[in-house]
Short mmCIF file of C-alpha atoms and ligand atoms in Angstrom, two decimals:
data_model
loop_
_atom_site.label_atom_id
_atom_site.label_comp_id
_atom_site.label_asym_id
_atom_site.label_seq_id
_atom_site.Cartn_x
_atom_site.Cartn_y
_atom_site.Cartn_z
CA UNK K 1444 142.92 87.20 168.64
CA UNK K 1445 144.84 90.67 168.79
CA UNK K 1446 145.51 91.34 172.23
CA UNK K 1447 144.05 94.25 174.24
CA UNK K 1448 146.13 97.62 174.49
CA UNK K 1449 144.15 99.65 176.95
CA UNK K 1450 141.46 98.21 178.98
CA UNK K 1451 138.70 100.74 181.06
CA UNK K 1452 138.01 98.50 184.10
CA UNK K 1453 134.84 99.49 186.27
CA UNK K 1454 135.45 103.04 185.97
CA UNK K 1455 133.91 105.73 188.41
CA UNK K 1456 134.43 109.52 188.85
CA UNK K 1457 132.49 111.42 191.23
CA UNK K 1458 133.08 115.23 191.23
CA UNK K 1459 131.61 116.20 194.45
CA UNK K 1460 127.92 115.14 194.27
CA UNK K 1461 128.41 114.92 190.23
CA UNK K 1462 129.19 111.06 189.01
CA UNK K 1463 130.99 112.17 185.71
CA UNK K 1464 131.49 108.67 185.05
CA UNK K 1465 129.62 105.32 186.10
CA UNK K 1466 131.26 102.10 186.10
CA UNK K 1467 132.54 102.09 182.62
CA UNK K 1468 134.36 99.51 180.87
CA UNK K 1469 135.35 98.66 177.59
CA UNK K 1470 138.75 97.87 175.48
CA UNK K 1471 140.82 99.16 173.06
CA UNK K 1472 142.49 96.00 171.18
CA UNK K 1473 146.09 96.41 168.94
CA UNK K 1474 146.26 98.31 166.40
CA UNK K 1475 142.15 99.23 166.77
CA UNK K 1476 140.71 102.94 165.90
CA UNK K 1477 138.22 103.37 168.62
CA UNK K 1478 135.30 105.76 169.11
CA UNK K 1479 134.09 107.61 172.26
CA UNK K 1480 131.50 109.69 172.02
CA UNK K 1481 128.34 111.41 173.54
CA UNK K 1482 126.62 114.23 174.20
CA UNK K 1483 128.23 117.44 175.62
CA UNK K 1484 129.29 116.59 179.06
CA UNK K 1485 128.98 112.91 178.91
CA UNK K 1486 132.15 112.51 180.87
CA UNK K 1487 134.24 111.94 177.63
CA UNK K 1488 137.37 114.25 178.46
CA UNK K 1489 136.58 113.11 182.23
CA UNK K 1490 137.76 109.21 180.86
CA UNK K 1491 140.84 111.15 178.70
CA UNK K 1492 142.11 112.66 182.25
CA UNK K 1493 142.21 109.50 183.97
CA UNK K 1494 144.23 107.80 181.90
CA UNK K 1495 146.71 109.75 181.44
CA UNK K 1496 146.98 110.18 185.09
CA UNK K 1497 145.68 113.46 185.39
CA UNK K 1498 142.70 112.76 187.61
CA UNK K 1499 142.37 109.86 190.16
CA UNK K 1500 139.14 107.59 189.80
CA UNK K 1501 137.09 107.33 192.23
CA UNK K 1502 136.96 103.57 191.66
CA UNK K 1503 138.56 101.03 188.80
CA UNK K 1504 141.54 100.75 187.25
CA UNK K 1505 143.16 101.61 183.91
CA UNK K 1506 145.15 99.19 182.72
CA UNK K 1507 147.75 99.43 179.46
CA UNK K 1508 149.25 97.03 178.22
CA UNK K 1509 148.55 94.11 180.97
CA UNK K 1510 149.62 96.29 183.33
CA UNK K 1511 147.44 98.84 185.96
CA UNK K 1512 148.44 102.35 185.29
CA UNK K 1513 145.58 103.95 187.38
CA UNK K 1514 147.29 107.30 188.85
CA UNK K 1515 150.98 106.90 187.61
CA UNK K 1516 151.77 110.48 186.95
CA UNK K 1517 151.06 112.59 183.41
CA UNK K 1518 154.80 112.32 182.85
CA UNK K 1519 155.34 108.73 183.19
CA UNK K 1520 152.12 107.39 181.23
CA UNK K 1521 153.60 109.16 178.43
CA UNK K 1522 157.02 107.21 179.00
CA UNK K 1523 154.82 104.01 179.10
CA UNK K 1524 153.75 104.96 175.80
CA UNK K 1525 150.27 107.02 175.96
CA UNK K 1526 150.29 110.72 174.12
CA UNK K 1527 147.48 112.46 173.94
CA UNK K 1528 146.10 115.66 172.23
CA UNK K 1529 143.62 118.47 173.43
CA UNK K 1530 140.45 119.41 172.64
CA UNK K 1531 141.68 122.95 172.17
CA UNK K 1532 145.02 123.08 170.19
CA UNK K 1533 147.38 123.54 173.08
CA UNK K 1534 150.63 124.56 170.80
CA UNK K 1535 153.68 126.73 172.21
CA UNK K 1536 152.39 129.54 169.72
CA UNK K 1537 155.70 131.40 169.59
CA UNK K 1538 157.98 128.74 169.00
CA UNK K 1539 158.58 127.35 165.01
CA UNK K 1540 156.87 124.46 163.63
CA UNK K 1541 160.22 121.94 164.15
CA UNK K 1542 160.75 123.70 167.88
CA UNK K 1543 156.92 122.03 168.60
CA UNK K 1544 157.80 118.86 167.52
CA UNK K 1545 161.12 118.62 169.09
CA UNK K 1546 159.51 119.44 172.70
CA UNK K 1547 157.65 116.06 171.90
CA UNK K 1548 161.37 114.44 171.97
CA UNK K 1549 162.10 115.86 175.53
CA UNK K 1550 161.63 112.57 177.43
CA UNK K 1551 163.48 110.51 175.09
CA UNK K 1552 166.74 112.47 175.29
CA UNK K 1553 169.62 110.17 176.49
CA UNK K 1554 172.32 112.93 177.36
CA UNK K 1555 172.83 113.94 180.63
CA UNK K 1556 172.40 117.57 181.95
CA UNK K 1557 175.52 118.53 182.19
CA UNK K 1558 177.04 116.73 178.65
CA UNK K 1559 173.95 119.10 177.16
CA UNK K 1560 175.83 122.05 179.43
CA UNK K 1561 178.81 121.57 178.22
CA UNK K 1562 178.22 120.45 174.68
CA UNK K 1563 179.37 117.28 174.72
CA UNK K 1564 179.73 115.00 171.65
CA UNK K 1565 176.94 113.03 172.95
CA UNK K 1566 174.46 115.86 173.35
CA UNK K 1567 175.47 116.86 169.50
CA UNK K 1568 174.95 113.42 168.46
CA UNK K 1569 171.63 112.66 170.03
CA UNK K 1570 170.74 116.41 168.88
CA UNK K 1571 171.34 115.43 165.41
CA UNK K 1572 169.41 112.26 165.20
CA UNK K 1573 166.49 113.77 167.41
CA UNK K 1574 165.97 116.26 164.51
CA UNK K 1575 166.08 114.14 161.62
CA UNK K 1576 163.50 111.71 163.34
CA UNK K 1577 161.71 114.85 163.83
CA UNK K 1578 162.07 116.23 160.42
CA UNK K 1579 160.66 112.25 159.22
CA UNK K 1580 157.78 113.17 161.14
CA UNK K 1581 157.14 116.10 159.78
CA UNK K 1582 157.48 114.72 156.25
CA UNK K 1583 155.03 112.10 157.44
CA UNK K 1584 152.53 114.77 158.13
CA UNK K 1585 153.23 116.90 154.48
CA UNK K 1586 154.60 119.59 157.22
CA UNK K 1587 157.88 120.07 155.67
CA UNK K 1588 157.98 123.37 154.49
CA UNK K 1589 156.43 125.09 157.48
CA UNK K 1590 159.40 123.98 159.46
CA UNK K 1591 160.41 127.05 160.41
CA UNK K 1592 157.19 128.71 160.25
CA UNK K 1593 155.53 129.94 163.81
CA UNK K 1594 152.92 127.58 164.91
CA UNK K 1595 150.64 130.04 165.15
CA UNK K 1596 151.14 131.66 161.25
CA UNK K 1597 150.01 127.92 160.56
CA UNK K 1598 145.81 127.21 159.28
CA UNK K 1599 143.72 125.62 161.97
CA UNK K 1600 143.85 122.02 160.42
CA UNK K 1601 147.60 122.44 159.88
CA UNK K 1602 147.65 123.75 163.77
CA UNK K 1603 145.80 120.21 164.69
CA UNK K 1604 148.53 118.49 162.44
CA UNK K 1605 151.25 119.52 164.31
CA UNK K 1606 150.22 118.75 167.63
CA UNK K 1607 149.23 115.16 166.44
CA UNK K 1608 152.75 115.28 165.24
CA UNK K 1609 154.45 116.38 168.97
CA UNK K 1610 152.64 113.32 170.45
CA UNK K 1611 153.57 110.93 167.87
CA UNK K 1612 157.54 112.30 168.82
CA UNK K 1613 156.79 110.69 171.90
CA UNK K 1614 157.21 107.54 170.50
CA UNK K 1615 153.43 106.51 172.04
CA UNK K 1616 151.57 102.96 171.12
CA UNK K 1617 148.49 104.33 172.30
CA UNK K 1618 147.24 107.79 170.86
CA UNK K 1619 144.34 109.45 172.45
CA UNK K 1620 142.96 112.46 170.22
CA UNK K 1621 140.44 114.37 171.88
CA UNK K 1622 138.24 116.08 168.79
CA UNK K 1623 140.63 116.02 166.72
CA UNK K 1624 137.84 117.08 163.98
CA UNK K 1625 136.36 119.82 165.51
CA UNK K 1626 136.47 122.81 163.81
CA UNK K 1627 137.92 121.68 160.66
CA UNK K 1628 136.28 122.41 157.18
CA UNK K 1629 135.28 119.40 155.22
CA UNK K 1630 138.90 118.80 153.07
CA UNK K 1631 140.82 119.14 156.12
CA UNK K 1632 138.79 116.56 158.19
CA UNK K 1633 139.35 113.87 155.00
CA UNK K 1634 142.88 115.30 154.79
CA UNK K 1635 142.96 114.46 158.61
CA UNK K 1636 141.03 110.81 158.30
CA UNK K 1637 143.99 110.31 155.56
CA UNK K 1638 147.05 110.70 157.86
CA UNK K 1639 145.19 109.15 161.04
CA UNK K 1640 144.89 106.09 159.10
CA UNK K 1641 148.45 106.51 157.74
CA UNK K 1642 150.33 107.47 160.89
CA UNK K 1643 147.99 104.59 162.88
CA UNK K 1644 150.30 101.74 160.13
CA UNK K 1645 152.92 103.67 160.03
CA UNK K 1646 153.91 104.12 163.81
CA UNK K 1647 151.69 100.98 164.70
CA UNK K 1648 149.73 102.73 167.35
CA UNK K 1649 146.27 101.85 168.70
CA UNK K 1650 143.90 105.22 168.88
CA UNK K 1651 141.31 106.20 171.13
CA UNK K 1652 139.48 109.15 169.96
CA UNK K 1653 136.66 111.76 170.86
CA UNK K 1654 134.42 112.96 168.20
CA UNK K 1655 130.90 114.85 167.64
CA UNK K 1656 131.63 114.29 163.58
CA UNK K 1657 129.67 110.90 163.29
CA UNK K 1658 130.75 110.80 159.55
CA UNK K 1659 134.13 110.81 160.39
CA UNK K 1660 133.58 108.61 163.13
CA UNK K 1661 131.87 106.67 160.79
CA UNK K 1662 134.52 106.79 158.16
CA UNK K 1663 137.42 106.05 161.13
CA UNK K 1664 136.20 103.97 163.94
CA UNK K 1665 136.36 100.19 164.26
CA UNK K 1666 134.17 100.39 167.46
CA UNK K 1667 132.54 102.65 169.47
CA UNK K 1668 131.49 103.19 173.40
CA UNK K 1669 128.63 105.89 173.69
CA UNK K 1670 128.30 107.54 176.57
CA UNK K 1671 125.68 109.74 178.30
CA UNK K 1672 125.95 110.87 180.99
CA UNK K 1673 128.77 108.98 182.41
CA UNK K 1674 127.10 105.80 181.60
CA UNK K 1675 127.82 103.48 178.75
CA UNK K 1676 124.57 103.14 176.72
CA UNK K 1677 126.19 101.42 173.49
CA UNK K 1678 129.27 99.76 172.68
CA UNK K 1679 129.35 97.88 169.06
CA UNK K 1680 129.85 99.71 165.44
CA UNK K 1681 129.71 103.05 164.51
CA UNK K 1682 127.28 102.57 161.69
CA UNK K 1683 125.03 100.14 164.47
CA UNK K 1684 125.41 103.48 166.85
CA UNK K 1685 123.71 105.75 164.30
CA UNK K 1686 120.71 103.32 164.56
CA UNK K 1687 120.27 102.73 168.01
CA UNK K 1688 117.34 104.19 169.44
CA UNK K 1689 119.33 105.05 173.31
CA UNK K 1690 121.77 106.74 170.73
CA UNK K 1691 119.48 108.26 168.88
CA UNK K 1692 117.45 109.98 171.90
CA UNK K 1693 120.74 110.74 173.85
CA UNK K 1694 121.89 113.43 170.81
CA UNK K 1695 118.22 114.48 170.41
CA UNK K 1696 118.75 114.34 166.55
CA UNK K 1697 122.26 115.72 166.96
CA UNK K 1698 123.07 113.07 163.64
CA UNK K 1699 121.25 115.02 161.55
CA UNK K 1700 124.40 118.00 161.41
CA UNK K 1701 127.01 115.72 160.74
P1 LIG D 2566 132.30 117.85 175.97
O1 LIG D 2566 131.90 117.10 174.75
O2 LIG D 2566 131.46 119.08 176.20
O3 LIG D 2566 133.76 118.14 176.07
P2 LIG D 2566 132.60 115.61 177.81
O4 LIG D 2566 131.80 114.44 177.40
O5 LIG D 2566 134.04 115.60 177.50
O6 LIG D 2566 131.92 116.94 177.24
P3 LIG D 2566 133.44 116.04 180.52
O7 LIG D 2566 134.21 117.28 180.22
O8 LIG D 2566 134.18 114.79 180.75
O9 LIG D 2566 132.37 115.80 179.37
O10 LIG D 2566 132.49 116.35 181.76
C1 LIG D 2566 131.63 115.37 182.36
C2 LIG D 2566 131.01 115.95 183.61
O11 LIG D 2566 132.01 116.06 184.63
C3 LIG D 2566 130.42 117.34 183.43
O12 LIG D 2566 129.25 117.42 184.23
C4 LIG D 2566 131.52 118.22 183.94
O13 LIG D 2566 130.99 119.44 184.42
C5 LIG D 2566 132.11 117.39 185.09
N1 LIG D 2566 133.51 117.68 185.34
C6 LIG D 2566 134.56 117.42 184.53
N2 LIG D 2566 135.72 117.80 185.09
C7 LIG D 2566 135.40 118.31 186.30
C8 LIG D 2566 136.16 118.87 187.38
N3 LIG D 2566 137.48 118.98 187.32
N4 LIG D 2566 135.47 119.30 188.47
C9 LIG D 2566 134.14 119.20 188.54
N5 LIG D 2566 133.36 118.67 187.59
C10 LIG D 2566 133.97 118.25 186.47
#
């Protein structure tokens, strides 16, 4: 059996008198595509926070790769190898297309301060390689020739391409995308389903992601958790989901726009 990247234990998150999330559980295996999703304001982003350390649970642990992770610090779950994208591009818009990517390379630098100071050969050799891995990446996601293009002069689903792209720089095994979907017209979501599946073998990640588009959840899940109001109400197959009756009432017909 493959073994179990990232495992929700007994999850709760109270916001004042709000429980955004209630005891949830459920596990992402190796190399799995896996589905969270729910109403508006099931908790959703709430579960994205927490494991990458930006919010403390009220109670339960997080725990990646057999080992608990529950309120290490943004900047060290994405040394452990978590990278995560935003529900709202988040792109430094003034900076080109490669300057993006290479941000995404910042923890991984090996030089010291002072040999990047003082331009030592080590700095000019790491700064070298850095940019060809990023330029592979780029490649990986048909980005090439907007290298040196500002992010922002880039479409939306191009936008949402290079982002993906900064947090696979990161070198991550788990990648959580949070809508990555939303907003898209219909060629750039398959375009999209394409590379997820391509970069998923390629950089042999596991993915968590958050999506309202069932056909694309559909089309790129393994499994799925549901979630409504902070509580887990299915866990199984995204084409079982679209059946289920607690589904069905919790998006009040939502299914029938995707
Ligand atoms: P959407 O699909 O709209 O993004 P979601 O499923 O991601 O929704 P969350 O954003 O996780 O839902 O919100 C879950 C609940 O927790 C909501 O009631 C929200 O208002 C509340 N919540 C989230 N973050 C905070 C916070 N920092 N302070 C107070 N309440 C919060």
């Amino acid at each position: 059996m493959s073994k179990t990247t990232l495992k929700i234990q007994d999850i709760t998150m109270q916001f004042g008198g709000i429980t955004a999330i209630d005891n949830l559980s459920f596990e992402v295996k190796e190399g799995q595509i896996y589905g969270l999703i729910g109403p508006n304001g099931a908790g959703k982003t709430t579960i994205f926070n927490i494991i990458t350390g930006n919010y403390q649970p009220t109670k339960g642990d997080i725990i990646f790769q057999d080992k608990t992770i529950t309120g290490t610090k943004p900047n060290l779950v994405v040394q452990k190898g978590i990278a995560r994208t935003f529900q709202n591009i988040r792109l430094f818009k003034s900076m080109s297309v490669l300057d993006n990517i290479l941000i995404g390379f910042h923890n991984r630098s090996h030089y010291s301060y002072l040999e990047a100071i003082f331009r030592l050969p080590r700095y000019f050799t790491q700064e070298k390689k850095i940019k060809a891995e990023a330029m592979a990446i780029l490649d990986e996601f048909s980005l090439t020739e907007f290298v040196n293009h500002k992010a922002t002069d880039l479409s939306y689903g191009n936008q949402r391409k290079v982002e993906i792209a900064r947090a696979i720089a990161t070198k991550p095994s788990l990648l959580l995308l949070d809508e990555p979907a939303a907003g898209m017209n219909p060629s750039e979501t398959e375009d999209l389903s394409t590379i997820i599946h391509k970069i998923k073998k390629d950089f042999n990640l596991s993915i968590l992601l958050i999506e309202h588009d069932m056909k694309f959840v559909n089309n790129m899940c393994d499994l799925v958790t549901v979630l409504d109001y902070g509580e887990k109400i299915f866990d199984g197959k995204p084409a079982d989901a679209i059946v289920d009756e607690k589904v069905i009432t919790a998006y009040l017909g939502d299914f029938t726009h995707a």
